[in-house]
């Protein structure tokens, strides 16, 4: 079959890598893709939000299955448009992708169906939000309702900071229309864990756990980024935590979406906080995480296309989802200055080294070809990933592999997976 992947990051590279391994697949296309994805797929320069062009491309190339990797096109309804054109697509429809697209929606859903999460209020009126803050406890968390590249969350320690935050989100519209509504929620403390899952509308199968490092600098300092590195599995995701989440969070979310007339098919990413009162949902995403996919997918034993088709066909209950009994660590190589300002177009060398070592992967995030040369084309450039028998070995392997690749202004965190020493 012919598969089209929509997206251009390390997550889509990991999806392409798994898709290329599938015996069911003859040909892979990617829009727009990147220099790493081009190893497996024919890439076409069509933006992820150019729905008409994507549908026309899928028709022209007689695509059998489209896998949408990114949040924006999912929330915008790309899957609905593909389906309307008679093209099979993997990912939630617009009415289900709202689980990620509106934080106010997801909070109300959790409240209505008693899914554990932080206490909160939603606001469409900035004055009411400011009034609410007068009697609130600090620190407190402000969230723009809509998609904001993972940057629409402000943790405020004082009343003054929080007032400023409301103005930033709702009046200055720093995150655009994402700030038309906002959530103000209780600050929680604990370990964070990411659990991705496959969902077919009624059945949910969770993948192995992972943890992201969102801040730019070592020791979780600096600005929030799209993610500077991940490890999988999380040693803090114990059997007890998993049992709790199975009982109160995972199936409950899928059932809630079904009951609301918004059956969810695709990937639900549960951002969890392990609080003293038990696990609570920080956020939902309606897709694989990036860079979570880079440490989860290489450990999956199943043929990804079989699982994806089972989600579309509603037969996920018949799939035995299995992961390798090992670990993986991904260290993001960024361009120094990310996430604010950074150069692009810098030549990258050493990439050929990865093909010589089993269990090592270099997932491209922001790269492109300039002639025959691969150059940087984004803030996050590469996700250097390695497996190991356990987390410590995987981490050591990943950091060795970061030395294989060179480009000017190469920047990375040096403490990805350090938390595992505390487990
Ligand atoms: P989100 O996009 O909702 O996952 O938020 C981004 C990050 O902000 C999370 O990964 C947490 O580190 C932090 N965060 C979000 N909500 C809370 C909360 N209620 N309490 C503490 N930290 C939070
Ligand atoms: N790594 C966080 C995300 O994909 O949202």
GROMACS .gro file of C-alpha atoms and ligand atoms in nm:
model
  451
    1UNK     CA    1   0.000   0.000   0.000
    2UNK     CA    2   0.092   0.368  -0.034
    3UNK     CA    3   0.113   0.577   0.281
    4UNK     CA    4   0.128   0.954   0.316
    5UNK     CA    5   0.264   1.104   0.640
    6UNK     CA    6   0.175   1.468   0.720
    7UNK     CA    7   0.435   1.663   0.918
    8UNK     CA    8   0.801   1.757   0.918
    9UNK     CA    9   0.953   1.687   1.258
   10UNK     CA   10   1.137   1.417   1.450
   11UNK     CA   11   0.804   1.258   1.540
   12UNK     CA   12   0.716   1.217   1.173
   13UNK     CA   13   1.065   1.079   1.106
   14UNK     CA   14   1.006   0.815   1.376
   15UNK     CA   15   0.664   0.736   1.223
   16UNK     CA   16   0.826   0.709   0.879
   17UNK     CA   17   1.096   0.478   1.016
   18UNK     CA   18   0.830   0.241   1.156
   19UNK     CA   19   0.616   0.268   0.843
   20UNK     CA   20   0.915   0.174   0.626
   21UNK     CA   21   0.956  -0.147   0.833
   22UNK     CA   22   0.597  -0.256   0.763
   23UNK     CA   23   0.559  -0.539   0.514
   24UNK     CA   24   0.228  -0.390   0.407
   25UNK     CA   25   0.387  -0.074   0.273
   26UNK     CA   26   0.527  -0.034  -0.081
   27UNK     CA   27   0.573   0.340  -0.100
   28UNK     CA   28   0.583   0.631   0.147
   29UNK     CA   29   0.520   0.999   0.078
   30UNK     CA   30   0.555   1.285   0.323
   31UNK     CA   31   0.428   1.644   0.317
   32UNK     CA   32   0.636   1.843   0.372
   33UNK     CA   33   0.891   1.610   0.535
   34UNK     CA   34   1.261   1.685   0.593
   35UNK     CA   35   1.603   1.557   0.489
   36UNK     CA   36   1.590   1.258   0.725
   37UNK     CA   37   1.239   1.153   0.627
   38UNK     CA   38   1.354   1.170   0.262
   39UNK     CA   39   1.554   0.851   0.327
   40UNK     CA   40   1.226   0.659   0.346
   41UNK     CA   41   0.975   0.882   0.173
   42UNK     CA   42   0.924   1.095  -0.131
   43UNK     CA   43   0.872   1.441   0.017
   44UNK     CA   44   0.651   1.706  -0.142
   45UNK     CA   45   0.662   2.074  -0.040
   46UNK     CA   46   0.302   2.106   0.079
   47UNK     CA   47   0.236   2.272   0.416
   48UNK     CA   48   0.048   2.075   0.681
   49UNK     CA   49  -0.236   2.330   0.678
   50UNK     CA   50  -0.280   2.328   0.301
   51UNK     CA   51  -0.571   2.086   0.320
   52UNK     CA   52  -0.689   2.120  -0.041
   53UNK     CA   53  -0.341   2.051  -0.171
   54UNK     CA   54  -0.293   1.753   0.062
   55UNK     CA   55  -0.625   1.601  -0.050
   56UNK     CA   56  -0.539   1.660  -0.417
   57UNK     CA   57  -0.191   1.510  -0.366
   58UNK     CA   58  -0.336   1.203  -0.192
   59UNK     CA   59  -0.580   1.154  -0.480
   60UNK     CA   60  -0.314   1.201  -0.746
   61UNK     CA   61  -0.075   0.955  -0.582
   62UNK     CA   62  -0.359   0.709  -0.501
   63UNK     CA   63  -0.268   0.705  -0.134
   64UNK     CA   64  -0.427   0.421   0.067
   65UNK     CA   65  -0.363   0.566   0.412
   66UNK     CA   66  -0.272   0.908   0.550
   67UNK     CA   67  -0.110   0.938   0.894
   68UNK     CA   68  -0.140   1.290   1.036
   69UNK     CA   69   0.139   1.352   1.286
   70UNK     CA   70   0.087   1.715   1.385
   71UNK     CA   71  -0.164   1.886   1.612
   72UNK     CA   72  -0.261   2.187   1.398
   73UNK     CA   73  -0.400   1.995   1.100
   74UNK     CA   74  -0.579   1.751   1.332
   75UNK     CA   75  -0.744   2.030   1.529
   76UNK     CA   76  -0.823   2.207   1.201
   77UNK     CA   77  -1.007   1.903   1.062
   78UNK     CA   78  -0.769   1.751   0.804
   79UNK     CA   79  -0.893   1.399   0.883
   80UNK     CA   80  -1.254   1.506   0.814
   81UNK     CA   81  -1.152   1.651   0.478
   82UNK     CA   82  -0.958   1.341   0.378
   83UNK     CA   83  -1.248   1.116   0.479
   84UNK     CA   84  -1.492   1.333   0.286
   85UNK     CA   85  -1.274   1.269  -0.020
   86UNK     CA   86  -1.288   0.894   0.048
   87UNK     CA   87  -0.929   0.868   0.173
   88UNK     CA   88  -0.848   0.659   0.482
   89UNK     CA   89  -0.681   0.869   0.749
   90UNK     CA   90  -0.534   0.802   1.092
   91UNK     CA   91  -0.596   1.063   1.359
   92UNK     CA   92  -0.898   1.212   1.537
   93UNK     CA   93  -1.165   1.403   1.350
   94UNK     CA   94  -1.202   1.770   1.432
   95UNK     CA   95  -1.477   1.710   1.688
   96UNK     CA   96  -1.245   1.474   1.882
   97UNK     CA   97  -0.914   1.659   1.832
   98UNK     CA   98  -1.074   1.932   2.044
   99UNK     CA   99  -0.944   1.722   2.334
  100UNK     CA  100  -0.612   1.893   2.259
  101UNK     CA  101  -0.744   2.197   2.072
  102UNK     CA  102  -0.933   2.342   2.369
  103UNK     CA  103  -0.804   2.320   2.722
  104UNK     CA  104  -1.136   2.457   2.850
  105UNK     CA  105  -1.315   2.170   2.675
  106UNK     CA  106  -1.078   1.908   2.816
  107UNK     CA  107  -1.105   2.046   3.170
  108UNK     CA  108  -1.486   2.046   3.153
  109UNK     CA  109  -1.479   1.691   3.017
  110UNK     CA  110  -1.261   1.573   3.305
  111UNK     CA  111  -1.482   1.745   3.560
  112UNK     CA  112  -1.803   1.602   3.413
  113UNK     CA  113  -1.665   1.246   3.403
  114UNK     CA  114  -1.471   1.261   3.732
  115UNK     CA  115  -1.129   1.214   3.573
  116UNK     CA  116  -0.860   1.332   3.818
  117UNK     CA  117  -0.709   1.669   3.725
  118UNK     CA  118  -0.617   2.001   3.890
  119UNK     CA  119  -0.905   2.219   4.017
  120UNK     CA  120  -0.980   2.505   3.774
  121UNK     CA  121  -1.211   2.772   3.633
  122UNK     CA  122  -1.253   2.877   3.268
  123UNK     CA  123  -1.279   3.244   3.167
  124UNK     CA  124  -1.380   3.431   2.852
  125UNK     CA  125  -1.390   3.768   3.031
  126UNK     CA  126  -1.051   3.906   3.144
  127UNK     CA  127  -1.214   4.113   3.423
  128UNK     CA  128  -1.371   3.802   3.573
  129UNK     CA  129  -1.034   3.625   3.552
  130UNK     CA  130  -0.867   3.918   3.732
  131UNK     CA  131  -1.137   3.915   4.004
  132UNK     CA  132  -1.089   3.543   4.053
  133UNK     CA  133  -0.718   3.590   4.114
  134UNK     CA  134  -0.784   3.818   4.414
  135UNK     CA  135  -0.878   3.523   4.634
  136UNK     CA  136  -0.667   3.254   4.465
  137UNK     CA  137  -0.380   3.053   4.613
  138UNK     CA  138  -0.030   3.089   4.465
  139UNK     CA  139   0.154   2.962   4.269
  140UNK     CA  140  -0.123   2.935   4.013
  141UNK     CA  141  -0.130   2.819   3.651
  142UNK     CA  142  -0.272   3.016   3.357
  143UNK     CA  143  -0.338   2.841   3.027
  144UNK     CA  144  -0.445   2.984   2.694
  145UNK     CA  145  -0.735   2.769   2.575
  146UNK     CA  146  -0.610   2.694   2.224
  147UNK     CA  147  -0.295   2.564   2.056
  148UNK     CA  148   0.011   2.778   2.132
  149UNK     CA  149   0.310   2.562   2.030
  150UNK     CA  150   0.327   2.431   2.388
  151UNK     CA  151   0.401   2.784   2.511
  152UNK     CA  152   0.058   2.899   2.630
  153UNK     CA  153   0.107   2.788   2.991
  154UNK     CA  154   0.222   3.039   3.254
  155UNK     CA  155   0.311   2.942   3.608
  156UNK     CA  156   0.268   3.250   3.828
  157UNK     CA  157   0.410   3.279   4.178
  158UNK     CA  158   0.246   3.605   4.282
  159UNK     CA  159  -0.079   3.794   4.230
  160UNK     CA  160   0.106   4.058   4.029
  161UNK     CA  161   0.260   3.799   3.795
  162UNK     CA  162  -0.078   3.636   3.748
  163UNK     CA  163  -0.248   3.968   3.669
  164UNK     CA  164   0.024   4.031   3.411
  165UNK     CA  165  -0.032   3.679   3.275
  166UNK     CA  166  -0.405   3.736   3.223
  167UNK     CA  167  -0.324   4.056   3.035
  168UNK     CA  168  -0.061   3.876   2.823
  169UNK     CA  169  -0.296   3.595   2.725
  170UNK     CA  170  -0.636   3.767   2.699
  171UNK     CA  171  -0.566   4.133   2.621
  172UNK     CA  172  -0.227   4.146   2.446
  173UNK     CA  173  -0.318   3.815   2.275
  174UNK     CA  174   0.040   3.695   2.284
  175UNK     CA  175  -0.084   3.352   2.170
  176UNK     CA  176  -0.338   3.495   1.926
  177UNK     CA  177  -0.692   3.356   1.928
  178UNK     CA  178  -0.571   3.074   2.153
  179UNK     CA  179  -0.616   3.334   2.429
  180UNK     CA  180  -0.984   3.415   2.362
  181UNK     CA  181  -1.059   3.186   2.652
  182UNK     CA  182  -0.833   3.074   2.933
  183UNK     CA  183  -0.811   2.820   3.211
  184UNK     CA  184  -0.687   2.916   3.556
  185UNK     CA  185  -0.590   2.609   3.750
  186UNK     CA  186  -0.440   2.486   4.072
  187UNK     CA  187  -0.061   2.435   4.075
  188UNK     CA  188   0.035   2.072   4.125
  189UNK     CA  189   0.369   1.924   4.225
  190UNK     CA  190   0.512   1.584   4.142
  191UNK     CA  191   0.686   1.388   3.869
  192UNK     CA  192   0.559   1.423   3.515
  193UNK     CA  193   0.504   1.119   3.294
  194UNK     CA  194   0.384   1.099   2.935
  195UNK     CA  195   0.176   0.800   2.830
  196UNK     CA  196   0.080   0.768   2.464
  197UNK     CA  197  -0.200   0.535   2.361
  198UNK     CA  198  -0.373   0.398   2.054
  199UNK     CA  199  -0.751   0.443   2.054
  200UNK     CA  200  -1.015   0.309   1.812
  201UNK     CA  201  -1.317   0.499   1.942
  202UNK     CA  202  -1.392   0.250   2.218
  203UNK     CA  203  -1.081   0.045   2.301
  204UNK     CA  204  -0.757   0.197   2.430
  205UNK     CA  205  -0.412   0.034   2.437
  206UNK     CA  206  -0.140   0.229   2.610
  207UNK     CA  207   0.220   0.235   2.490
  208UNK     CA  208   0.529   0.226   2.707
  209UNK     CA  209   0.576   0.540   2.921
  210UNK     CA  210   0.815   0.829   2.858
  211UNK     CA  211   0.930   1.158   3.004
  212UNK     CA  212   1.009   1.483   2.826
  213UNK     CA  213   1.242   1.769   2.929
  214UNK     CA  214   1.068   2.088   2.825
  215UNK     CA  215   1.303   2.360   2.949
  216UNK     CA  216   1.591   2.476   2.731
  217UNK     CA  217   1.869   2.458   2.991
  218UNK     CA  218   2.035   2.199   3.217
  219UNK     CA  219   1.867   2.155   3.556
  220UNK     CA  220   1.530   2.255   3.403
  221UNK     CA  221   1.626   2.619   3.366
  222UNK     CA  222   1.551   2.862   3.087
  223UNK     CA  223   1.257   2.892   2.854
  224UNK     CA  224   1.003   2.627   2.767
  225UNK     CA  225   1.070   2.453   2.437
  226UNK     CA  226   0.898   2.190   2.227
  227UNK     CA  227   1.109   1.934   2.418
  228UNK     CA  228   1.488   1.896   2.455
  229UNK     CA  229   1.500   1.522   2.512
  230UNK     CA  230   1.312   1.220   2.636
  231UNK     CA  231   1.360   0.883   2.797
  232UNK     CA  232   1.147   0.572   2.799
  233UNK     CA  233   1.023   0.396   3.005
  234UNK     CA  234   0.977   0.620   3.308
  235UNK     CA  235   1.093   0.443   3.626
  236UNK     CA  236   0.833   0.646   3.815
  237UNK     CA  237   0.548   0.492   3.618
  238UNK     CA  238   0.507   0.196   3.852
  239UNK     CA  239   0.256  -0.086   3.834
  240UNK     CA  240   0.055   0.091   4.103
  241UNK     CA  241   0.044   0.415   3.902
  242UNK     CA  242  -0.049   0.224   3.588
  243UNK     CA  243  -0.331   0.040   3.766
  244UNK     CA  244  -0.469   0.369   3.896
  245UNK     CA  245  -0.459   0.527   3.550
  246UNK     CA  246  -0.621   0.222   3.393
  247UNK     CA  247  -0.901   0.246   3.646
  248UNK     CA  248  -0.967   0.620   3.656
  249UNK     CA  249  -0.808   0.792   3.355
  250UNK     CA  250  -0.749   0.602   3.029
  251UNK     CA  251  -1.071   0.417   2.955
  252UNK     CA  252  -1.269   0.689   3.134
  253UNK     CA  253  -1.140   0.944   2.881
  254UNK     CA  254  -1.225   0.727   2.581
  255UNK     CA  255  -1.573   0.652   2.723
  256UNK     CA  256  -1.629   1.021   2.798
  257UNK     CA  257  -1.547   1.123   2.440
  258UNK     CA  258  -1.778   0.852   2.308
  259UNK     CA  259  -2.058   0.961   2.541
  260UNK     CA  260  -2.017   1.320   2.417
  261UNK     CA  261  -2.069   1.205   2.058
  262UNK     CA  262  -1.702   1.268   1.980
  263UNK     CA  263  -1.554   0.918   1.945
  264UNK     CA  264  -1.174   0.946   1.945
  265UNK     CA  265  -0.970   0.745   1.695
  266UNK     CA  266  -0.597   0.800   1.685
  267UNK     CA  267  -0.338   0.864   1.952
  268UNK     CA  268  -0.423   1.014   2.290
  269UNK     CA  269  -0.118   1.146   2.472
  270UNK     CA  270  -0.180   1.169   2.846
  271UNK     CA  271   0.039   1.425   3.019
  272UNK     CA  272   0.027   1.306   3.381
  273UNK     CA  273   0.147   1.453   3.708
  274UNK     CA  274   0.213   1.198   3.984
  275UNK     CA  275   0.093   1.400   4.282
  276UNK     CA  276   0.077   1.295   4.646
  277UNK     CA  277  -0.295   1.245   4.597
  278UNK     CA  278  -0.232   1.016   4.302
  279UNK     CA  279  -0.189   1.063   3.928
  280UNK     CA  280  -0.374   1.357   3.770
  281UNK     CA  281  -0.409   1.467   3.409
  282UNK     CA  282  -0.203   1.779   3.323
  283UNK     CA  283  -0.310   1.785   2.962
  284UNK     CA  284  -0.426   1.576   2.670
  285UNK     CA  285  -0.270   1.581   2.326
  286UNK     CA  286  -0.438   1.425   2.024
  287UNK     CA  287  -0.122   1.285   1.860
  288UNK     CA  288   0.215   1.128   1.929
  289UNK     CA  289   0.447   1.345   2.139
  290UNK     CA  290   0.757   1.501   1.991
  291UNK     CA  291   1.020   1.392   2.109
  292UNK     CA  292   0.827   1.118   2.296
  293UNK     CA  293   0.761   0.927   1.971
  294UNK     CA  294   1.136   0.907   1.913
  295UNK     CA  295   1.189   0.692   2.225
  296UNK     CA  296   0.857   0.503   2.221
  297UNK     CA  297   0.817   0.396   1.856
  298UNK     CA  298   1.162   0.236   1.808
  299UNK     CA  299   1.076   0.010   2.105
  300UNK     CA  300   0.741  -0.102   1.961
  301UNK     CA  301   0.739  -0.460   1.835
  302UNK     CA  302   0.417  -0.436   1.634
  303UNK     CA  303   0.383  -0.338   1.272
  304UNK     CA  304   0.268   0.024   1.307
  305UNK     CA  305   0.040  -0.002   1.002
  306UNK     CA  306  -0.147  -0.298   1.152
  307UNK     CA  307  -0.209  -0.100   1.471
  308UNK     CA  308  -0.309   0.215   1.284
  309UNK     CA  309  -0.553   0.022   1.065
  310UNK     CA  310  -0.702  -0.147   1.372
  311UNK     CA  311  -0.767   0.199   1.519
  312UNK     CA  312  -0.945   0.311   1.202
  313UNK     CA  313  -1.143  -0.014   1.172
  314UNK     CA  314  -1.240  -0.035   1.540
  315UNK     CA  315  -1.061  -0.367   1.595
  316UNK     CA  316  -0.792  -0.255   1.838
  317UNK     CA  317  -0.921  -0.507   2.093
  318UNK     CA  318  -0.767  -0.778   1.873
  319UNK     CA  319  -0.419  -0.621   1.878
  320UNK     CA  320  -0.157  -0.742   2.124
  321UNK     CA  321   0.051  -0.425   2.162
  322UNK     CA  322   0.407  -0.509   2.267
  323UNK     CA  323   0.721  -0.317   2.349
  324UNK     CA  324   1.080  -0.432   2.386
  325UNK     CA  325   1.201  -0.488   2.740
  326UNK     CA  326   1.476  -0.227   2.712
  327UNK     CA  327   1.506   0.152   2.725
  328UNK     CA  328   1.571   0.444   2.493
  329UNK     CA  329   1.697   0.800   2.538
  330UNK     CA  330   1.666   1.087   2.289
  331UNK     CA  331   1.888   1.396   2.316
  332UNK     CA  332   1.779   1.686   2.099
  333UNK     CA  333   2.056   1.871   1.917
  334UNK     CA  334   1.935   2.228   1.873
  335UNK     CA  335   2.076   2.542   1.719
  336UNK     CA  336   2.212   2.763   1.998
  337UNK     CA  337   1.961   3.038   2.071
  338UNK     CA  338   1.654   2.813   2.037
  339UNK     CA  339   1.370   2.873   2.128
  340UNK     CA  340   1.420   3.246   2.062
  341UNK     CA  341   1.654   3.328   1.772
  342UNK     CA  342   1.894   3.099   1.588
  343UNK     CA  343   2.069   3.058   1.254
  344UNK     CA  344   1.954   2.820   0.983
  345UNK     CA  345   2.130   2.671   0.683
  346UNK     CA  346   2.434   2.537   0.875
  347UNK     CA  347   2.597   2.229   0.721
  348UNK     CA  348   2.559   1.905   0.921
  349UNK     CA  349   2.824   1.630   0.911
  350UNK     CA  350   2.861   1.284   1.063
  351UNK     CA  351   2.508   1.160   0.996
  352UNK     CA  352   2.635   0.849   0.813
  353UNK     CA  353   2.767   0.710   1.143
  354UNK     CA  354   2.418   0.605   1.258
  355UNK     CA  355   2.370   0.347   0.981
  356UNK     CA  356   2.679   0.165   1.113
  357UNK     CA  357   2.541   0.109   1.463
  358UNK     CA  358   2.235  -0.095   1.550
  359UNK     CA  359   2.004   0.058   1.811
  360UNK     CA  360   2.108   0.414   1.729
  361UNK     CA  361   1.883   0.657   1.542
  362UNK     CA  362   1.916   1.014   1.427
  363UNK     CA  363   1.564   1.150   1.384
  364UNK     CA  364   1.563   1.477   1.191
  365UNK     CA  365   1.355   1.761   1.332
  366UNK     CA  366   1.466   2.071   1.140
  367UNK     CA  367   1.681   1.978   0.839
  368UNK     CA  368   1.669   2.011   0.465
  369UNK     CA  369   1.882   1.944   0.159
  370UNK     CA  370   2.077   2.225  -0.002
  371UNK     CA  371   2.203   2.052  -0.311
  372UNK     CA  372   2.360   1.731  -0.177
  373UNK     CA  373   2.434   1.881   0.163
  374UNK     CA  374   2.201   1.841   0.464
  375UNK     CA  375   2.172   2.169   0.654
  376UNK     CA  376   1.989   2.291   0.964
  377UNK     CA  377   1.640   2.427   0.901
  378UNK     CA  378   1.494   2.486   1.247
  379UNK     CA  379   1.563   2.538   1.616
  380UNK     CA  380   1.542   2.171   1.705
  381UNK     CA  381   1.764   2.007   1.445
  382UNK     CA  382   1.811   1.638   1.530
  383UNK     CA  383   1.691   1.389   1.792
  384UNK     CA  384   1.984   1.161   1.864
  385UNK     CA  385   1.834   0.842   2.005
  386UNK     CA  386   1.987   0.523   2.139
  387UNK     CA  387   1.858   0.209   2.298
  388UNK     CA  388   2.021   0.025   2.585
  389UNK     CA  389   1.938  -0.269   2.809
  390UNK     CA  390   1.833  -0.017   3.074
  391UNK     CA  391   1.796   0.361   3.102
  392UNK     CA  392   2.153   0.418   3.219
  393UNK     CA  393   2.300   0.231   2.924
  394UNK     CA  394   2.063   0.402   2.680
  395UNK     CA  395   2.158   0.742   2.816
  396UNK     CA  396   2.532   0.671   2.792
  397UNK     CA  397   2.485   0.543   2.435
  398UNK     CA  398   2.281   0.846   2.330
  399UNK     CA  399   2.541   1.090   2.462
  400UNK     CA  400   2.820   0.904   2.281
  401UNK     CA  401   2.619   0.934   1.959
  402UNK     CA  402   2.569   1.310   2.005
  403UNK     CA  403   2.943   1.341   1.938
  404UNK     CA  404   2.914   1.179   1.596
  405UNK     CA  405   2.726   1.476   1.452
  406UNK     CA  406   2.866   1.822   1.397
  407UNK     CA  407   2.721   2.156   1.294
  408UNK     CA  408   2.802   2.513   1.396
  409UNK     CA  409   2.619   2.636   1.708
  410UNK     CA  410   2.524   2.281   1.810
  411UNK     CA  411   2.351   2.299   2.148
  412UNK     CA  412   2.210   2.028   2.374
  413UNK     CA  413   2.118   1.961   2.733
  414UNK     CA  414   2.362   1.740   2.922
  415UNK     CA  415   2.119   1.604   3.179
  416UNK     CA  416   1.855   1.425   2.975
  417UNK     CA  417   1.743   1.128   3.183
  418UNK     CA  418   1.933   1.240   3.492
  419UNK     CA  419   1.615   1.194   3.695
  420UNK     CA  420   1.649   0.819   3.654
  421UNK     CA  421   1.938   0.828   3.903
  422UNK     CA  422   1.682   0.923   4.169
  423UNK     CA  423   1.451   0.631   4.092
  424LIG     P1  424   0.068   2.160   2.943
  424LIG     O1  425   0.091   2.217   2.804
  424LIG     O2  426  -0.071   2.177   2.993
  424LIG     O3  427   0.122   2.022   2.959
  424LIG     O4  428   0.164   2.244   3.037
  424LIG     C1  429   0.302   2.257   3.009
  424LIG     C2  430   0.381   2.232   3.135
  424LIG     O5  431   0.341   2.324   3.237
  424LIG     C3  432   0.356   2.093   3.194
  424LIG     O6  433   0.434   1.996   3.135
  424LIG     C4  434   0.392   2.119   3.339
  424LIG     O7  435   0.531   2.116   3.358
  424LIG     C5  436   0.343   2.260   3.362
  424LIG     N1  437   0.207   2.260   3.418
  424LIG     C6  438   0.091   2.261   3.350
  424LIG     N2  439  -0.015   2.258   3.434
  424LIG     C7  440   0.035   2.254   3.558
  424LIG     C8  441  -0.022   2.249   3.688
  424LIG     N3  442  -0.154   2.251   3.707
  424LIG     N4  443   0.062   2.246   3.793
  424LIG     C9  444   0.195   2.248   3.776
  424LIG     N5  445   0.256   2.253   3.657
  424LIG    C10  446   0.178   2.255   3.549
  425LIG     N1  447   0.678   1.678   2.393
  425LIG     C1  448   0.554   1.736   2.422
  425LIG     C2  449   0.457   1.735   2.314
  425LIG     O1  450   0.473   1.670   2.212
  425LIG     O2  451   0.355   1.800   2.330
   0.00000   0.00000   0.00000
